[in-house]
Coordinates of C-alpha atoms in Angstrom, one line a residue:
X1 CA -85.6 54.1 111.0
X2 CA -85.8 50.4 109.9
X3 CA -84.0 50.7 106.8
X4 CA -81.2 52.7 108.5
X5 CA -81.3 51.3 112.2
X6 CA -78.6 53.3 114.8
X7 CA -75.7 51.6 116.2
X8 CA -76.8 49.1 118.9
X9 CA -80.0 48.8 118.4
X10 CA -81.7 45.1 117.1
X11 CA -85.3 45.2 115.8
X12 CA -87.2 41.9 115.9
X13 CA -90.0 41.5 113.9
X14 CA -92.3 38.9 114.8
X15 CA -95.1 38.1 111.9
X16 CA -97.0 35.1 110.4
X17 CA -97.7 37.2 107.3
X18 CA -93.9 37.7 106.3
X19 CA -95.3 38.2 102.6
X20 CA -96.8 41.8 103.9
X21 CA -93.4 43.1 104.9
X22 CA -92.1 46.0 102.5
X23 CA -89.1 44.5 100.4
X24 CA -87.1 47.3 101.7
X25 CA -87.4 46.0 105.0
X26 CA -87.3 42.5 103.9
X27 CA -83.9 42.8 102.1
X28 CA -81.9 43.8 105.6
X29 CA -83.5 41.2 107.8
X30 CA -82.2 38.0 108.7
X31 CA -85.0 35.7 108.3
X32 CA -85.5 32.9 111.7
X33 CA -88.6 30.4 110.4
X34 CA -89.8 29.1 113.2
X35 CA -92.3 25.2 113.7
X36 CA -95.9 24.7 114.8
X37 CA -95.9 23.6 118.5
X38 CA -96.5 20.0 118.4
X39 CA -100.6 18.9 119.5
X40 CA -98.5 17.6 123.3
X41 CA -96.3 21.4 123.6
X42 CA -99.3 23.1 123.3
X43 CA -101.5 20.6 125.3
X44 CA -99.0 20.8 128.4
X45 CA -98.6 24.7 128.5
X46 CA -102.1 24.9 128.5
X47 CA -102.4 22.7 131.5
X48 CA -99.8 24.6 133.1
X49 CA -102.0 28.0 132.2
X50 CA -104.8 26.1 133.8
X51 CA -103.5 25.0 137.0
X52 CA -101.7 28.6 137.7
X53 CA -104.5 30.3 137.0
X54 CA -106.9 27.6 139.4
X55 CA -108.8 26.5 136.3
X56 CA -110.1 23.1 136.6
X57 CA -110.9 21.4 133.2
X58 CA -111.0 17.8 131.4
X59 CA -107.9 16.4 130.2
X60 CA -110.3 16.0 127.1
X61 CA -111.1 19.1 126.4
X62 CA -107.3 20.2 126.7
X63 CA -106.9 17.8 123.9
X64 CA -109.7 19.3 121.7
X65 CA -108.6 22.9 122.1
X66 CA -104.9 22.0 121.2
X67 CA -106.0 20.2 118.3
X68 CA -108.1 23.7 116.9
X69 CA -104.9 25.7 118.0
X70 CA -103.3 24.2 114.5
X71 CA -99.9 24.2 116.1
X72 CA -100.4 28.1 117.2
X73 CA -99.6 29.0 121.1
X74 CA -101.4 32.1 120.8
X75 CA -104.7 30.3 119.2
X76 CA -104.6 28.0 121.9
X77 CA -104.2 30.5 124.6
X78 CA -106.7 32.7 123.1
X79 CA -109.6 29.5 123.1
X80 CA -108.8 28.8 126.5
X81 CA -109.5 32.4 127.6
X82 CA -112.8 32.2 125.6
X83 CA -113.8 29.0 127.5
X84 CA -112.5 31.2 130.7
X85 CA -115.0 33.7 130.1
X86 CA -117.5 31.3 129.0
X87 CA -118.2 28.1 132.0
X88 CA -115.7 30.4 134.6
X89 CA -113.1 28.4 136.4
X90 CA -114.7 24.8 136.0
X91 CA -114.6 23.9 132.7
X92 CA -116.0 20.7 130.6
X93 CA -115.7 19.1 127.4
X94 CA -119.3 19.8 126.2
X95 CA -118.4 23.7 127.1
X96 CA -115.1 23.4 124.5
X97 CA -118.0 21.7 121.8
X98 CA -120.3 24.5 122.7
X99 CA -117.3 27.5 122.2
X100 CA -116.3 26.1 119.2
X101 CA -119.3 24.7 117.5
X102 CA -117.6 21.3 117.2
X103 CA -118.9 17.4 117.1
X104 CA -118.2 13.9 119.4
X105 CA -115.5 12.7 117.0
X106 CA -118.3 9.6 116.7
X107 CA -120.8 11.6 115.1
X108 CA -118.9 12.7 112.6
X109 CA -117.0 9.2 112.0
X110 CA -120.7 7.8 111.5
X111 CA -121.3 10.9 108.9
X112 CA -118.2 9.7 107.1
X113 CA -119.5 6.4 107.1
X114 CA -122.7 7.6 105.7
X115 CA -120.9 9.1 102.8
X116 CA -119.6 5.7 102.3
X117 CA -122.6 4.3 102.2
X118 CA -124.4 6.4 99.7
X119 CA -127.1 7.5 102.2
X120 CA -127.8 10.9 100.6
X121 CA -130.8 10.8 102.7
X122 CA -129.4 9.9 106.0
X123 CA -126.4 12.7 105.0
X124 CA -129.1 15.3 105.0
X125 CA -130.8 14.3 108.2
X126 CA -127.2 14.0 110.0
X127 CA -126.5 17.6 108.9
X128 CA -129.4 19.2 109.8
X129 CA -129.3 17.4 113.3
X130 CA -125.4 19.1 113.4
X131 CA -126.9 22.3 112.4
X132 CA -130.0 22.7 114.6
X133 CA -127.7 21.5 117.4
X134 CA -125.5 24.9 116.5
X135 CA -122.6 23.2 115.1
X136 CA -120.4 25.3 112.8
X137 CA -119.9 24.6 109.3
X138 CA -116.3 25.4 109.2
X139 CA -115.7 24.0 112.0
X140 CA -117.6 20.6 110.8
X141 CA -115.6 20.7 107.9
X142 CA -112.0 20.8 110.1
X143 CA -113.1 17.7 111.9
X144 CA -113.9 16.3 108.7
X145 CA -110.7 16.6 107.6
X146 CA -109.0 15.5 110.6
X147 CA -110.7 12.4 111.1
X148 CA -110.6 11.7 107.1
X149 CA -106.3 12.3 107.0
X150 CA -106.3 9.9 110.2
X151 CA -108.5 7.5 108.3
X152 CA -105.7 8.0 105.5
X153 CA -102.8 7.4 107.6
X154 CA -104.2 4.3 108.9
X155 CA -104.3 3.1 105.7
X156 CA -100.7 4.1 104.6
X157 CA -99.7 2.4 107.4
X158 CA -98.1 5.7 109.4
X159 CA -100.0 5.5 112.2
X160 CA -96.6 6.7 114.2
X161 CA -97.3 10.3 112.3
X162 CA -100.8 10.8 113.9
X163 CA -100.5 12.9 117.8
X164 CA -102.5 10.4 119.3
X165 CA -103.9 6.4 118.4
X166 CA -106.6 5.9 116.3
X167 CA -109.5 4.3 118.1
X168 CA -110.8 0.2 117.2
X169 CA -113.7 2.2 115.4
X170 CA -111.5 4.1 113.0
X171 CA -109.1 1.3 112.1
X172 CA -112.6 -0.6 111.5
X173 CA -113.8 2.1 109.2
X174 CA -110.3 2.6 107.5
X175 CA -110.0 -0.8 106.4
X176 CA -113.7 -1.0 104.9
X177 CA -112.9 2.3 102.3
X178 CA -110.8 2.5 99.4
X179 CA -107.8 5.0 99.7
X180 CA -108.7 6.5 96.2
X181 CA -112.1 7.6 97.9
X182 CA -109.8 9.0 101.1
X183 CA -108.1 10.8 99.0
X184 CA -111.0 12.1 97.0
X185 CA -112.9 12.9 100.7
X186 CA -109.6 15.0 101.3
X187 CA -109.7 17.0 98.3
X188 CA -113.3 17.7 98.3
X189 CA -113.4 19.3 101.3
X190 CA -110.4 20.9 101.1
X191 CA -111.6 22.8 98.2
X192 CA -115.2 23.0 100.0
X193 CA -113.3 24.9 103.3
X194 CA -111.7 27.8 100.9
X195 CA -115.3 27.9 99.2
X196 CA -117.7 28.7 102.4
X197 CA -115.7 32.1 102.5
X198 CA -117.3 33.6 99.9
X199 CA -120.6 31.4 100.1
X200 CA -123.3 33.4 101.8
X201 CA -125.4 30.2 102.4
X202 CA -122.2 27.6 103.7
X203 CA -124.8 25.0 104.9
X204 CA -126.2 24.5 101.8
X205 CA -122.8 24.4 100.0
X206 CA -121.5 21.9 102.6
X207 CA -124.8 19.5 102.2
X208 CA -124.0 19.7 98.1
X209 CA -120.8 18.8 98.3
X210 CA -120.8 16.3 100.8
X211 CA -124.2 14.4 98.4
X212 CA -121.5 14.7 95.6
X213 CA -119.0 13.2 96.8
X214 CA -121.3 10.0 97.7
X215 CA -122.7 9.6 93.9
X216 CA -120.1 7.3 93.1
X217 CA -120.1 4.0 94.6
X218 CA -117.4 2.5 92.3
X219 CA -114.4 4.3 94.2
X220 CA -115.7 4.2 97.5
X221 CA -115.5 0.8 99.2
X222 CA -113.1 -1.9 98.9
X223 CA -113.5 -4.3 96.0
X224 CA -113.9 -7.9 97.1
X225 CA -110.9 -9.8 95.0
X226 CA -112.3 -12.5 93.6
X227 CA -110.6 -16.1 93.7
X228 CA -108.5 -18.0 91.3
X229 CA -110.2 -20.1 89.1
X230 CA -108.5 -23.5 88.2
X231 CA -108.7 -23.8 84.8
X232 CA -107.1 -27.4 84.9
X233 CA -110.0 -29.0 86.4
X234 CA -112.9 -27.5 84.1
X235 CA -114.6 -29.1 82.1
X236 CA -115.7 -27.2 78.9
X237 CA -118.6 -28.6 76.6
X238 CA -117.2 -29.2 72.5
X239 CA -118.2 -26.8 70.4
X240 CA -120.1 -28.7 67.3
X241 CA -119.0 -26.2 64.4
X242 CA -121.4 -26.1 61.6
X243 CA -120.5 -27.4 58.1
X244 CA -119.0 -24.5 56.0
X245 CA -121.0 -24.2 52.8
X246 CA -118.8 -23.2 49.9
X247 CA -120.2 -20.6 47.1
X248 CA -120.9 -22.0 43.7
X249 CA -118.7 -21.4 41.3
X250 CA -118.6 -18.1 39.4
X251 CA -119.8 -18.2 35.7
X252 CA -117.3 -17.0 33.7
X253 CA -117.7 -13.4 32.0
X254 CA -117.8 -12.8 28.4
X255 CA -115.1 -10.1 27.6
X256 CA -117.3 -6.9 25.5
X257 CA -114.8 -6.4 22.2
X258 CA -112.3 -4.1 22.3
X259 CA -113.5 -0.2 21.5
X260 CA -113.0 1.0 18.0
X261 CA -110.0 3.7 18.3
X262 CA -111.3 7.3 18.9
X263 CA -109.3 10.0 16.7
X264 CA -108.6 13.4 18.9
X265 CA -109.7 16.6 17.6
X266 CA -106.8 19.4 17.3
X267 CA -106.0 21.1 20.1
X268 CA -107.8 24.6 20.1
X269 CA -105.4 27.2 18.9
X270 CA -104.5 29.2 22.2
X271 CA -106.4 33.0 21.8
X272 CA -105.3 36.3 23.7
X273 CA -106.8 36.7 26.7
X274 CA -110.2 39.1 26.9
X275 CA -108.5 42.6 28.3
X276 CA -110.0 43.3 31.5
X277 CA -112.9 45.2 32.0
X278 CA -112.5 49.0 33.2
X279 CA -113.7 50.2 36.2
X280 CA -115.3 53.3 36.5
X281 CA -113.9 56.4 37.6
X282 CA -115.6 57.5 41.2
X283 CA -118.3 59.7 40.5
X284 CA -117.7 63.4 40.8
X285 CA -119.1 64.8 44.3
X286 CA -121.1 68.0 43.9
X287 CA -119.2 70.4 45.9
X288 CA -122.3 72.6 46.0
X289 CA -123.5 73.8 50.0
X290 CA -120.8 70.9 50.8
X291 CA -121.2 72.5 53.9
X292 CA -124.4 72.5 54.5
X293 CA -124.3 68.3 53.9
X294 CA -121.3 68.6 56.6
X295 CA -124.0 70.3 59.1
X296 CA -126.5 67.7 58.2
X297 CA -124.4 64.9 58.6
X298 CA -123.2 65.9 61.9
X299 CA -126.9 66.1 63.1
X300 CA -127.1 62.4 62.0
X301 CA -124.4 61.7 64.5
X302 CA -125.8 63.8 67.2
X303 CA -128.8 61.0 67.1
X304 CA -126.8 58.3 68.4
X305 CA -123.4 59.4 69.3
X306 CA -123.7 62.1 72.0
X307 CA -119.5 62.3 72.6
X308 CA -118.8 62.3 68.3
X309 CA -121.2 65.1 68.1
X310 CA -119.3 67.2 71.0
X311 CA -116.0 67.1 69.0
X312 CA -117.8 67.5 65.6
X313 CA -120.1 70.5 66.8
X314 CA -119.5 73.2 64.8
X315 CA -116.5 72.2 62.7
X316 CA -116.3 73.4 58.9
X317 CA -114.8 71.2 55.6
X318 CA -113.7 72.0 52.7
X319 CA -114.3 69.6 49.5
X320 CA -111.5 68.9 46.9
X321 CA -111.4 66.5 44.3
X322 CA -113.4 63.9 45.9
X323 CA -111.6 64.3 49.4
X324 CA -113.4 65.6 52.4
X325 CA -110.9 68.2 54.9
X326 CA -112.5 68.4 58.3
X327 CA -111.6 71.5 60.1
X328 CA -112.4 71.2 64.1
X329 CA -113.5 73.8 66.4
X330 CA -111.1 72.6 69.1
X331 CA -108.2 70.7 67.5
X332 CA -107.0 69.1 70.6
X333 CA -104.8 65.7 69.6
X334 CA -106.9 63.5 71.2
X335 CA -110.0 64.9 69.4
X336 CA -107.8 64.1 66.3
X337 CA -106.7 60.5 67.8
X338 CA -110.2 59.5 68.4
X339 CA -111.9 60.2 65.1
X340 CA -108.8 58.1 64.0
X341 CA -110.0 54.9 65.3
X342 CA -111.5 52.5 63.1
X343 CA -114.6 52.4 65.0
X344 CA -115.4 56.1 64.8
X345 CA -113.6 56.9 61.2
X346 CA -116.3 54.0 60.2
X347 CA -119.6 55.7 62.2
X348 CA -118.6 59.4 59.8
X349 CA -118.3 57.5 56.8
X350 CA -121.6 55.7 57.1
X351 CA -122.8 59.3 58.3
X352 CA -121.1 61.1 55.6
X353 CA -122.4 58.9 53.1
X354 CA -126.6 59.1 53.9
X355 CA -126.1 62.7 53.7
X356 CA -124.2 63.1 50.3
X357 CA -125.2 59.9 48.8
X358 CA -122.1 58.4 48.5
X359 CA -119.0 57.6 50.1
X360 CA -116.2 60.1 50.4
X361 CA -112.9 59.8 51.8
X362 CA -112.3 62.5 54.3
X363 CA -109.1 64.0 56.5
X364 CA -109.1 65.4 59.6
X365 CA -106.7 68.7 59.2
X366 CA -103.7 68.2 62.4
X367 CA -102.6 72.2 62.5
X368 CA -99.8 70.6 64.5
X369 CA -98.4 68.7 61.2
X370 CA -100.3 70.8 58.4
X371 CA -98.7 74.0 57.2
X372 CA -101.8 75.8 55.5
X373 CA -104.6 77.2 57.6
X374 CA -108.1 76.4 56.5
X375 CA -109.6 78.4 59.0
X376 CA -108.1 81.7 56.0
X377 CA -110.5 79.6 53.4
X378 CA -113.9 79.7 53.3
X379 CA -116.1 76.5 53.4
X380 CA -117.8 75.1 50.0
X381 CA -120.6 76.7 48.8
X382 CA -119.8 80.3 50.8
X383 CA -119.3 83.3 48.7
X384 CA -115.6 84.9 48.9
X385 CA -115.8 88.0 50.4
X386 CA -114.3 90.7 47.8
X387 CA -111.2 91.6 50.5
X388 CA -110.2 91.3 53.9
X389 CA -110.6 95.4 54.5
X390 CA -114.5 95.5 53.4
X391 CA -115.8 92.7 55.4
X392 CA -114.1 94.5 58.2
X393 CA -115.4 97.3 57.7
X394 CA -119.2 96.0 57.4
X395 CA -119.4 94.4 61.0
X396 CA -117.0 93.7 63.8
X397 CA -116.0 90.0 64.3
X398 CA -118.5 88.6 66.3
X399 CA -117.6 87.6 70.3
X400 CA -118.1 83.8 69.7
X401 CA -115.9 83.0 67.0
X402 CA -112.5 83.5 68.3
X403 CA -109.6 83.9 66.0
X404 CA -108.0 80.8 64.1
X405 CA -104.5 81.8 65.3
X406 CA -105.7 81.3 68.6
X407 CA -107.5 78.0 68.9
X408 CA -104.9 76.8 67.1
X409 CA -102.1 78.1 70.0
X410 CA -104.5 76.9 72.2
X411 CA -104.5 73.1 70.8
X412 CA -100.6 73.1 69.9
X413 CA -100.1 74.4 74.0
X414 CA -102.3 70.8 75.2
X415 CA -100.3 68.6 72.2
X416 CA -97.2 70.1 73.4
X417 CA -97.8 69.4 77.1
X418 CA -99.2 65.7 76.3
X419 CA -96.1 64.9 74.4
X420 CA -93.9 66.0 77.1
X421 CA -95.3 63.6 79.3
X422 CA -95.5 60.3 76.9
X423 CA -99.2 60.8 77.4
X424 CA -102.8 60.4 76.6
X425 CA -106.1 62.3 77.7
X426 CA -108.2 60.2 78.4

């Protein structure tokens, strides 16, 4: 195996997605990073393909498809094989525009110029002529980018970086924009490529973006500096300054006569403070057919809340000093958890209190932490049966109401197994 290779035996791994390798892998590998090919490597084994394989095609065109090879042998061998299948053994550089959906580098340095410009309208027209002609949009958008970092690199002065010379029409155009607005260009349509992948319209994004990034003329172009002005040599008119009028003076102000002293009243003797008002004591609930309220208040819930209903169906309570017991059917923990929650403990309160006209604390009985059984009591507003051995006697337990013992084994046997695991049902 790979993690445990046998004695003698080398893997090599070749990948440009090293990020998709399992760490396990990735730990006992000794990692070789390995350069683009260079625009000229890739150039001259592709005319070496060519002329072993009796291809005949433009020295141009050679140039074009290293240049969409990114620096990738495989890429550029794999474009050349398209253009193979394509024109056949004689191949041109309109057929390498055609295969790739690429634009003469001079249509798309005037389109940059456009943009300059601000000609939103002759930006449009451009586009659409690109378009109809069958140009890609993806692939408009890599030459923009090429041209726009060779237009930036002229600028920098690092012309040695670029693969090839920049022609007299883009040193012309570099040195009539700003390099803010290069460096805007750059971004924009950087962010534009990673965009038309998800865009199911990517001509319309690229005419949006490319409007926007004309709408400000301020960064574009080159400011004109502006010359020196001797100040030694101007002559400035004198400033007449008018005469300063001075306010009258003030009248003087009669002083009003001193106040006649006030004498203080005694400070109010301090008094007890007023004993606070009683509350009331909660009103007594009447625990009369408390159960009957319990059923009526679980309809209420069944109106709204389809899933509260399904736990509350046909539980029983038991009413004692102002403090409602609930009793489930199925007393399974996360029944319990849930009408825990604020959000639910709030919906049976509001319920519990339009059914008994008030509200009332209530508990939900846990038989896993409780040590009494309500399920031995009988609900509020039943009769007690006289004993145990007569009510037996009268009718046999009926099929659908299975013992207490048992639903409550059944509930402690889920709890058990959902603590075991550090779980929840959810």
């Amino acid at each position: 195996t790979l993690e445990e290779p046998p004695e003698r035996v080398i893997f090599i791994l070749a990948t440009t997605e090293p990020h998709k390798i399992p760490i396990t892998i990735h730990s006992r590998c000794q990692h070789l990073q390995f350069r683009n090919l260079t625009l000229d490597e890739i150039k001259n084994q592709l005319k070496n393909i060519s002329s072993k394989e009796g291809l005949t095609i433009d020295d141009k065109a050679l140039t074009l498809l290293s240049r969409n090879a990114q620096g990738c042998m495989r890429d550029g061998v794999s474009l050349l094989d398209q253009a193979f299948s394509f024109r056949g053994t004689k191949i041109s550089y309109e057929d390498v525009l055609y295969i790739l959906g690429a634009t003469e580098e001079s249509q798309v340095v005037s389109l940059i110029n456009e943009i300059v410009k601000q000609e939103s309208q002759a930006i449009l027209k451009q586009l659409q002529t690109f378009f109809d002609a069958g140009t890609n949009p993806t692939q408009l958008i890599t030459d923009l980018i090429e041209i726009t970092k060779t237009l930036l690199y002229v600028k920098l002065g690092c012309e040695e970086i670029l693969n090839a010379p920049p022609s007299t029409e883009l040193r012309a155009l570099s040195n009539s924009v700003d390099q803010s607005f290069l460096e805007r260009c750059l971004d924009t349509l950087a962010k534009t490529e990673m965009e038309l992948r998800w865009f199911s319209k990517p001509q319309l994004l690229l005419q949006l973006r490319l409007i926007a990034l004309s709408s400000n003329p301020a960064e574009n172009t080159v400011a004109t500096p502006i010359a020196p002005t001797n100040t030694t040599n101007v002559v400035r008119p004198a400033v007449q300054k008018a005469p300063v009028q001075r306010a009258p003076a003030p009248t003087p102000v009669q002083r009003a006569p001193a106040p006649t002293p006030v004498q203080r009243a005694p400070a109010p003797t301090a008094q007890a403070p007023a004993p606070a008002a009683k509350q009331d004591a909660p009103r007594p609930v009447d625990s009369t057919n408390a159960q009957a309220r319990w059923n009526d208040t679980v309809q209420t819930i069944q109106r709204t809340h389809h899933a509260l209903y399904a736990i509350l169906k046909e539980s029983r309570v038991e009413l004692n000093a102002n403090k409602l017991t609930i009793k489930l059917k199925q007393a399974f923990k996360f029944f319990i958890e849930k009408l825990k929650e604020e959000k639910t403990h709030s919906l049976v309160n509001e319920a519990i209190k339009q059914n008994f006209g008030q509200s009332i604390s209530f508990d939900i009985f846990d038989p896993s932490t409780s040590s009494h059984a309500l399920a031995s009591k009988p609900a509020v507003g039943q009769s007690t049966p006289q004993s145990v051995a007569s009510t037996t006697s009268e009718a046999p337990p009926q099929q659908d109401q299975a013992p207490a013992s048992n639903l409550e084994k059944s509930g402690e046997n889920i709890n058990s197994i959902v603590n075991l695991f550090e779980g929840s049902i959810v």
